[in-house]
Amino acid sequence: MRSMALECMRRENEQIDYVEAWELQRSIHADVVAQRRPATAIFLQHPATYTAGKRTEPHERPTDGTPVVDVDRGGKITWHGPGQLVVYPIVTLPNKVGVVDYVRHMEQAMIDTLAEYGVEADRVEGRSGAWLPADGAKPERKIGAIGIRVSHNTTLHGISLNLDSDLTGFGGIVPCGIADAGVGRLCDEIDQCPSMTEFADVFERHLRSQLSYA
């Protein structure tokens, strides 16, 4: 196995405005495409923000007039906010790694991260992200989301993984267009909640592992 050279911009304890982070992504993306810098992953949190991918339907948006940032990634509407680890890997895909393959790698990084805390997440057929199974009074619920764009064979946007975020932010929308499931967070599933830095450390290790190709 060889490991992709990856620079991690660790700002996971900062709440960075979504539009500011999007501009940073595009600047780094241009440099990665031009081979002026290595693949780069940005770790951060956002203040409470709704973002809508290209497939978002009008009825899935907030009904109370809350602003929504329309973005160029795939997928539908979601919420970002404090307590949620957001990671934007900006990487050029090797020829043998397609977009679906890349999404599966990102899902696996989330699944493997959660497994270190004894939480068994998995995939759900036909739905992206990392999911927790229904358990007693809790429905099937998404704990990690993914939405990406690929331009010049190089990725933009990425994943969000709920640590201890206020899940009421998801209540005013149909998250990711899925009305028949819930949203989960790690700290509801374990006795001792890690710090955001520890959580990001674990995810970084699994991200690097998933960006290794035979």
PDB file of C-alpha atoms in Angstrom:
ATOM      1  CA  MET A   1       0.000   0.000   0.000  1.00  0.00           C
ATOM      2  CA  ARG A   2       1.122   3.561  -0.623  1.00  0.00           C
ATOM      3  CA  SER A   3      -0.223   6.521   1.289  1.00  0.00           C
ATOM      4  CA  MET A   4      -1.433   9.662  -0.464  1.00  0.00           C
ATOM      5  CA  ALA A   5       0.463  12.738   0.695  1.00  0.00           C
ATOM      6  CA  LEU A   6      -2.122  14.607   2.757  1.00  0.00           C
ATOM      7  CA  GLU A   7      -1.837  17.922   4.573  1.00  0.00           C
ATOM      8  CA  CYS A   8      -4.418  18.388   7.335  1.00  0.00           C
ATOM      9  CA  MET A   9      -5.505  21.925   8.176  1.00  0.00           C
ATOM     10  CA  ARG A  10      -6.700  21.343  11.729  1.00  0.00           C
ATOM     11  CA  ARG A  11      -9.150  24.048  12.804  1.00  0.00           C
ATOM     12  CA  GLU A  12     -11.698  21.731  14.404  1.00  0.00           C
ATOM     13  CA  ASN A  13     -12.119  23.929  17.473  1.00  0.00           C
ATOM     14  CA  GLU A  14     -13.034  26.960  15.382  1.00  0.00           C
ATOM     15  CA  GLN A  15     -16.504  27.827  14.124  1.00  0.00           C
ATOM     16  CA  ILE A  16     -15.858  29.085  10.615  1.00  0.00           C
ATOM     17  CA  ASP A  17     -18.574  30.766   8.577  1.00  0.00           C
ATOM     18  CA  TYR A  18     -19.758  28.428   5.836  1.00  0.00           C
ATOM     19  CA  VAL A  19     -19.202  30.870   2.959  1.00  0.00           C
ATOM     20  CA  GLU A  20     -15.708  31.692   4.250  1.00  0.00           C
ATOM     21  CA  ALA A  21     -14.883  27.986   4.400  1.00  0.00           C
ATOM     22  CA  TRP A  22     -16.288  27.453   0.915  1.00  0.00           C
ATOM     23  CA  GLU A  23     -14.039  30.193  -0.454  1.00  0.00           C
ATOM     24  CA  LEU A  24     -11.074  28.582   1.318  1.00  0.00           C
ATOM     25  CA  GLN A  25     -11.964  25.234  -0.240  1.00  0.00           C
ATOM     26  CA  ARG A  26     -12.049  26.712  -3.735  1.00  0.00           C
ATOM     27  CA  SER A  27      -8.693  28.428  -3.257  1.00  0.00           C
ATOM     28  CA  ILE A  28      -7.064  25.220  -2.025  1.00  0.00           C
ATOM     29  CA  HIS A  29      -8.782  23.227  -4.782  1.00  0.00           C
ATOM     30  CA  ALA A  30      -7.223  25.482  -7.433  1.00  0.00           C
ATOM     31  CA  ASP A  31      -3.781  24.937  -5.885  1.00  0.00           C
ATOM     32  CA  VAL A  32      -4.224  21.153  -5.661  1.00  0.00           C
ATOM     33  CA  VAL A  33      -5.407  20.968  -9.286  1.00  0.00           C
ATOM     34  CA  ALA A  34      -2.383  23.027 -10.374  1.00  0.00           C
ATOM     35  CA  GLN A  35      -0.113  20.810  -8.232  1.00  0.00           C
ATOM     36  CA  ARG A  36       1.009  23.793  -6.196  1.00  0.00           C
ATOM     37  CA  ARG A  37       0.159  22.020  -2.944  1.00  0.00           C
ATOM     38  CA  PRO A  38      -0.550  18.444  -1.825  1.00  0.00           C
ATOM     39  CA  ALA A  39      -3.966  16.991  -1.127  1.00  0.00           C
ATOM     40  CA  THR A  40      -5.418  18.904   1.816  1.00  0.00           C
ATOM     41  CA  ALA A  41      -8.170  18.166   4.336  1.00  0.00           C
ATOM     42  CA  ILE A  42      -9.752  21.034   6.277  1.00  0.00           C
ATOM     43  CA  PHE A  43     -11.102  20.163   9.752  1.00  0.00           C
ATOM     44  CA  LEU A  44     -13.543  22.658  11.293  1.00  0.00           C
ATOM     45  CA  GLN A  45     -16.945  23.375  12.763  1.00  0.00           C
ATOM     46  CA  HIS A  46     -19.555  25.761  11.405  1.00  0.00           C
ATOM     47  CA  PRO A  47     -21.922  28.068  13.247  1.00  0.00           C
ATOM     48  CA  ALA A  48     -25.535  26.952  12.779  1.00  0.00           C
ATOM     49  CA  THR A  49     -26.101  26.887   9.027  1.00  0.00           C
ATOM     50  CA  TYR A  50     -28.381  25.181   6.524  1.00  0.00           C
ATOM     51  CA  THR A  51     -26.829  24.188   3.187  1.00  0.00           C
ATOM     52  CA  ALA A  52     -28.724  22.833   0.206  1.00  0.00           C
ATOM     53  CA  GLY A  53     -27.240  20.597  -2.462  1.00  0.00           C
ATOM     54  CA  LYS A  54     -28.378  20.600  -6.062  1.00  0.00           C
ATOM     55  CA  ARG A  55     -31.136  18.008  -5.568  1.00  0.00           C
ATOM     56  CA  THR A  56     -32.939  19.858  -2.749  1.00  0.00           C
ATOM     57  CA  GLU A  57     -36.702  20.155  -3.284  1.00  0.00           C
ATOM     58  CA  PRO A  58     -38.655  23.251  -2.179  1.00  0.00           C
ATOM     59  CA  HIS A  59     -40.637  21.334   0.467  1.00  0.00           C
ATOM     60  CA  GLU A  60     -37.402  20.126   2.107  1.00  0.00           C
ATOM     61  CA  ARG A  61     -36.284  23.642   3.030  1.00  0.00           C
ATOM     62  CA  PRO A  62     -37.033  25.413   6.335  1.00  0.00           C
ATOM     63  CA  THR A  63     -40.573  26.711   6.556  1.00  0.00           C
ATOM     64  CA  ASP A  64     -39.742  29.566   8.954  1.00  0.00           C
ATOM     65  CA  GLY A  65     -37.679  31.641   6.545  1.00  0.00           C
ATOM     66  CA  THR A  66     -34.308  30.591   7.968  1.00  0.00           C
ATOM     67  CA  PRO A  67     -31.558  31.422   5.425  1.00  0.00           C
ATOM     68  CA  VAL A  68     -30.136  28.564   3.380  1.00  0.00           C
ATOM     69  CA  VAL A  69     -26.791  28.542   1.547  1.00  0.00           C
ATOM     70  CA  ASP A  70     -27.231  26.923  -1.877  1.00  0.00           C
ATOM     71  CA  VAL A  71     -24.097  25.010  -2.801  1.00  0.00           C
ATOM     72  CA  ASP A  72     -22.714  23.065  -5.748  1.00  0.00           C
ATOM     73  CA  ARG A  73     -22.280  19.702  -4.036  1.00  0.00           C
ATOM     74  CA  GLY A  74     -24.438  16.674  -4.607  1.00  0.00           C
ATOM     75  CA  GLY A  75     -27.188  15.622  -2.243  1.00  0.00           C
ATOM     76  CA  LYS A  76     -29.936  17.603  -0.582  1.00  0.00           C
ATOM     77  CA  ILE A  77     -30.334  19.909   2.412  1.00  0.00           C
ATOM     78  CA  THR A  78     -28.540  19.462   5.719  1.00  0.00           C
ATOM     79  CA  TRP A  79     -27.652  21.365   8.868  1.00  0.00           C
ATOM     80  CA  HIS A  80     -24.212  22.217  10.207  1.00  0.00           C
ATOM     81  CA  GLY A  81     -23.487  23.570  13.651  1.00  0.00           C
ATOM     82  CA  PRO A  82     -21.307  23.492  16.764  1.00  0.00           C
ATOM     83  CA  GLY A  83     -20.449  20.021  18.035  1.00  0.00           C
ATOM     84  CA  GLN A  84     -20.320  18.584  14.535  1.00  0.00           C
ATOM     85  CA  LEU A  85     -16.962  17.683  13.007  1.00  0.00           C
ATOM     86  CA  VAL A  86     -16.830  18.838   9.390  1.00  0.00           C
ATOM     87  CA  VAL A  87     -13.983  17.684   7.155  1.00  0.00           C
ATOM     88  CA  TYR A  88     -13.377  18.821   3.591  1.00  0.00           C
ATOM     89  CA  PRO A  89     -10.789  16.579   1.864  1.00  0.00           C
ATOM     90  CA  ILE A  90      -9.525  18.173  -1.349  1.00  0.00           C
ATOM     91  CA  VAL A  91      -7.787  15.339  -3.157  1.00  0.00           C
ATOM     92  CA  THR A  92      -7.091  14.387  -6.754  1.00  0.00           C
ATOM     93  CA  LEU A  93      -8.589  10.966  -7.415  1.00  0.00           C
ATOM     94  CA  PRO A  94      -6.287   8.301  -8.853  1.00  0.00           C
ATOM     95  CA  ASN A  95      -7.433   6.924 -12.210  1.00  0.00           C
ATOM     96  CA  LYS A  96      -8.648   3.672 -10.668  1.00  0.00           C
ATOM     97  CA  VAL A  97     -10.716   5.408  -7.940  1.00  0.00           C
ATOM     98  CA  GLY A  98     -14.131   6.563  -9.147  1.00  0.00           C
ATOM     99  CA  VAL A  99     -16.471   8.966  -7.404  1.00  0.00           C
ATOM    100  CA  VAL A 100     -18.544   6.165  -5.854  1.00  0.00           C
ATOM    101  CA  ASP A 101     -15.349   4.461  -4.659  1.00  0.00           C
ATOM    102  CA  TYR A 102     -14.255   7.703  -3.008  1.00  0.00           C
ATOM    103  CA  VAL A 103     -17.624   8.103  -1.265  1.00  0.00           C
ATOM    104  CA  ARG A 104     -17.313   4.556   0.090  1.00  0.00           C
ATOM    105  CA  HIS A 105     -13.833   5.354   1.425  1.00  0.00           C
ATOM    106  CA  MET A 106     -15.177   8.424   3.245  1.00  0.00           C
ATOM    107  CA  GLU A 107     -18.065   6.420   4.679  1.00  0.00           C
ATOM    108  CA  GLN A 108     -15.613   3.791   5.890  1.00  0.00           C
ATOM    109  CA  ALA A 109     -13.470   6.423   7.616  1.00  0.00           C
ATOM    110  CA  MET A 110     -16.558   7.543   9.549  1.00  0.00           C
ATOM    111  CA  ILE A 111     -17.616   3.982  10.352  1.00  0.00           C
ATOM    112  CA  ASP A 112     -14.119   3.052  11.561  1.00  0.00           C
ATOM    113  CA  THR A 113     -13.906   6.203  13.690  1.00  0.00           C
ATOM    114  CA  LEU A 114     -17.179   5.395  15.443  1.00  0.00           C
ATOM    115  CA  ALA A 115     -16.090   1.781  15.965  1.00  0.00           C
ATOM    116  CA  GLU A 116     -13.204   2.994  18.117  1.00  0.00           C
ATOM    117  CA  TYR A 117     -15.828   4.225  20.583  1.00  0.00           C
ATOM    118  CA  GLY A 118     -17.727   0.948  20.491  1.00  0.00           C
ATOM    119  CA  VAL A 119     -20.467   2.286  18.210  1.00  0.00           C
ATOM    120  CA  GLU A 120     -21.389   0.021  15.313  1.00  0.00           C
ATOM    121  CA  ALA A 121     -22.416   2.215  12.394  1.00  0.00           C
ATOM    122  CA  ASP A 122     -22.950   0.885   8.891  1.00  0.00           C
ATOM    123  CA  ARG A 123     -24.161   1.798   5.420  1.00  0.00           C
ATOM    124  CA  VAL A 124     -27.787   1.711   4.302  1.00  0.00           C
ATOM    125  CA  GLU A 125     -28.430   0.566   0.759  1.00  0.00           C
ATOM    126  CA  GLY A 126     -29.438   3.436  -1.472  1.00  0.00           C
ATOM    127  CA  ARG A 127     -28.473   6.073   1.111  1.00  0.00           C
ATOM    128  CA  SER A 128     -25.090   7.678   1.607  1.00  0.00           C
ATOM    129  CA  GLY A 129     -23.390   8.280   4.950  1.00  0.00           C
ATOM    130  CA  ALA A 130     -22.885   6.386   8.199  1.00  0.00           C
ATOM    131  CA  TRP A 131     -25.995   5.020   9.922  1.00  0.00           C
ATOM    132  CA  LEU A 132     -26.968   3.646  13.316  1.00  0.00           C
ATOM    133  CA  PRO A 133     -29.545   0.835  13.348  1.00  0.00           C
ATOM    134  CA  ALA A 134     -32.932   1.164  15.025  1.00  0.00           C
ATOM    135  CA  ASP A 135     -32.590   0.339  18.723  1.00  0.00           C
ATOM    136  CA  GLY A 136     -35.603   0.160  21.011  1.00  0.00           C
ATOM    137  CA  ALA A 137     -37.234   3.581  21.046  1.00  0.00           C
ATOM    138  CA  LYS A 138     -34.638   5.030  18.667  1.00  0.00           C
ATOM    139  CA  PRO A 139     -35.294   4.814  14.922  1.00  0.00           C
ATOM    140  CA  GLU A 140     -32.646   4.161  12.303  1.00  0.00           C
ATOM    141  CA  ARG A 141     -30.627   7.355  12.272  1.00  0.00           C
ATOM    142  CA  LYS A 142     -27.856   9.011  10.299  1.00  0.00           C
ATOM    143  CA  ILE A 143     -24.821   9.993  12.352  1.00  0.00           C
ATOM    144  CA  GLY A 144     -22.457  10.935   9.528  1.00  0.00           C
ATOM    145  CA  ALA A 145     -23.342  12.640   6.240  1.00  0.00           C
ATOM    146  CA  ILE A 146     -21.412  13.048   3.010  1.00  0.00           C
ATOM    147  CA  GLY A 147     -21.862  15.364   0.056  1.00  0.00           C
ATOM    148  CA  ILE A 148     -19.163  15.992  -2.519  1.00  0.00           C
ATOM    149  CA  ARG A 149     -18.377  17.565  -5.843  1.00  0.00           C
ATOM    150  CA  VAL A 150     -15.581  16.524  -8.195  1.00  0.00           C
ATOM    151  CA  SER A 151     -14.057  19.136 -10.518  1.00  0.00           C
ATOM    152  CA  HIS A 152     -10.929  18.537 -12.591  1.00  0.00           C
ATOM    153  CA  ASN A 153     -10.867  15.056 -11.008  1.00  0.00           C
ATOM    154  CA  THR A 154     -10.337  16.709  -7.607  1.00  0.00           C
ATOM    155  CA  THR A 155     -12.824  16.637  -4.738  1.00  0.00           C
ATOM    156  CA  LEU A 156     -14.621  19.436  -2.907  1.00  0.00           C
ATOM    157  CA  HIS A 157     -16.950  19.428   0.122  1.00  0.00           C
ATOM    158  CA  GLY A 158     -16.904  16.294   2.281  1.00  0.00           C
ATOM    159  CA  ILE A 159     -18.297  14.830   5.484  1.00  0.00           C
ATOM    160  CA  SER A 160     -19.999  15.901   8.685  1.00  0.00           C
ATOM    161  CA  LEU A 161     -19.972  13.658  11.741  1.00  0.00           C
ATOM    162  CA  ASN A 162     -22.149  14.456  14.741  1.00  0.00           C
ATOM    163  CA  LEU A 163     -20.292  14.419  18.056  1.00  0.00           C
ATOM    164  CA  ASP A 164     -22.420  16.415  20.516  1.00  0.00           C
ATOM    165  CA  SER A 165     -24.240  18.833  18.211  1.00  0.00           C
ATOM    166  CA  ASP A 166     -27.697  20.188  19.042  1.00  0.00           C
ATOM    167  CA  LEU A 167     -29.852  17.984  16.860  1.00  0.00           C
ATOM    168  CA  THR A 168     -32.811  20.352  17.047  1.00  0.00           C
ATOM    169  CA  GLY A 169     -31.181  22.111  14.094  1.00  0.00           C
ATOM    170  CA  PHE A 170     -32.337  19.232  11.922  1.00  0.00           C
ATOM    171  CA  GLY A 171     -35.930  19.606  13.103  1.00  0.00           C
ATOM    172  CA  GLY A 172     -36.888  22.393  10.709  1.00  0.00           C
ATOM    173  CA  ILE A 173     -35.910  20.538   7.536  1.00  0.00           C
ATOM    174  CA  VAL A 174     -36.099  17.115   5.908  1.00  0.00           C
ATOM    175  CA  PRO A 175     -32.414  16.210   6.451  1.00  0.00           C
ATOM    176  CA  CYS A 176     -30.818  14.924   3.253  1.00  0.00           C
ATOM    177  CA  GLY A 177     -34.348  14.482   1.899  1.00  0.00           C
ATOM    178  CA  ILE A 178     -34.959  11.471   4.186  1.00  0.00           C
ATOM    179  CA  ALA A 179     -38.234  11.725   6.075  1.00  0.00           C
ATOM    180  CA  ASP A 180     -38.448   8.173   7.459  1.00  0.00           C
ATOM    181  CA  ALA A 181     -35.322   8.131   9.646  1.00  0.00           C
ATOM    182  CA  GLY A 182     -33.706  10.192  12.387  1.00  0.00           C
ATOM    183  CA  VAL A 183     -30.374  11.868  13.101  1.00  0.00           C
ATOM    184  CA  GLY A 184     -27.934  10.624  15.741  1.00  0.00           C
ATOM    185  CA  ARG A 185     -24.825  11.802  17.559  1.00  0.00           C
ATOM    186  CA  LEU A 186     -21.966   9.923  19.164  1.00  0.00           C
ATOM    187  CA  CYS A 187     -22.357  11.359  22.655  1.00  0.00           C
ATOM    188  CA  ASP A 188     -25.841   9.878  22.952  1.00  0.00           C
ATOM    189  CA  GLU A 189     -24.415   6.415  22.335  1.00  0.00           C
ATOM    190  CA  ILE A 190     -21.517   6.289  24.820  1.00  0.00           C
ATOM    191  CA  ASP A 191     -20.873   7.085  28.479  1.00  0.00           C
ATOM    192  CA  GLN A 192     -17.887   9.409  28.107  1.00  0.00           C
ATOM    193  CA  CYS A 193     -17.908  11.927  25.280  1.00  0.00           C
ATOM    194  CA  PRO A 194     -14.484  12.703  23.751  1.00  0.00           C
ATOM    195  CA  SER A 195     -13.252  16.201  23.082  1.00  0.00           C
ATOM    196  CA  MET A 196     -13.538  17.492  19.532  1.00  0.00           C
ATOM    197  CA  THR A 197      -9.740  17.369  19.202  1.00  0.00           C
ATOM    198  CA  GLU A 198      -9.583  13.724  20.248  1.00  0.00           C
ATOM    199  CA  PHE A 199     -12.441  12.887  17.896  1.00  0.00           C
ATOM    200  CA  ALA A 200     -10.707  14.696  15.035  1.00  0.00           C
ATOM    201  CA  ASP A 201      -7.436  12.864  15.799  1.00  0.00           C
ATOM    202  CA  VAL A 202      -9.192   9.514  15.415  1.00  0.00           C
ATOM    203  CA  PHE A 203     -10.943  10.554  12.230  1.00  0.00           C
ATOM    204  CA  GLU A 204      -7.717  11.902  10.730  1.00  0.00           C
ATOM    205  CA  ARG A 205      -6.032   8.548  11.266  1.00  0.00           C
ATOM    206  CA  HIS A 206      -8.841   6.689   9.524  1.00  0.00           C
ATOM    207  CA  LEU A 207      -9.058   9.281   6.752  1.00  0.00           C
ATOM    208  CA  ARG A 208      -5.370   8.783   6.003  1.00  0.00           C
ATOM    209  CA  SER A 209      -5.900   5.023   5.991  1.00  0.00           C
ATOM    210  CA  GLN A 210      -8.761   5.299   3.517  1.00  0.00           C
ATOM    211  CA  LEU A 211      -6.685   7.535   1.252  1.00  0.00           C
ATOM    212  CA  SER A 212      -4.188   4.698   0.776  1.00  0.00           C
ATOM    213  CA  TYR A 213      -4.450   2.734  -2.424  1.00  0.00           C
ATOM    214  CA  ALA A 214      -2.908  -0.537  -3.547  1.00  0.00           C
TER     215      ALA A 214
END
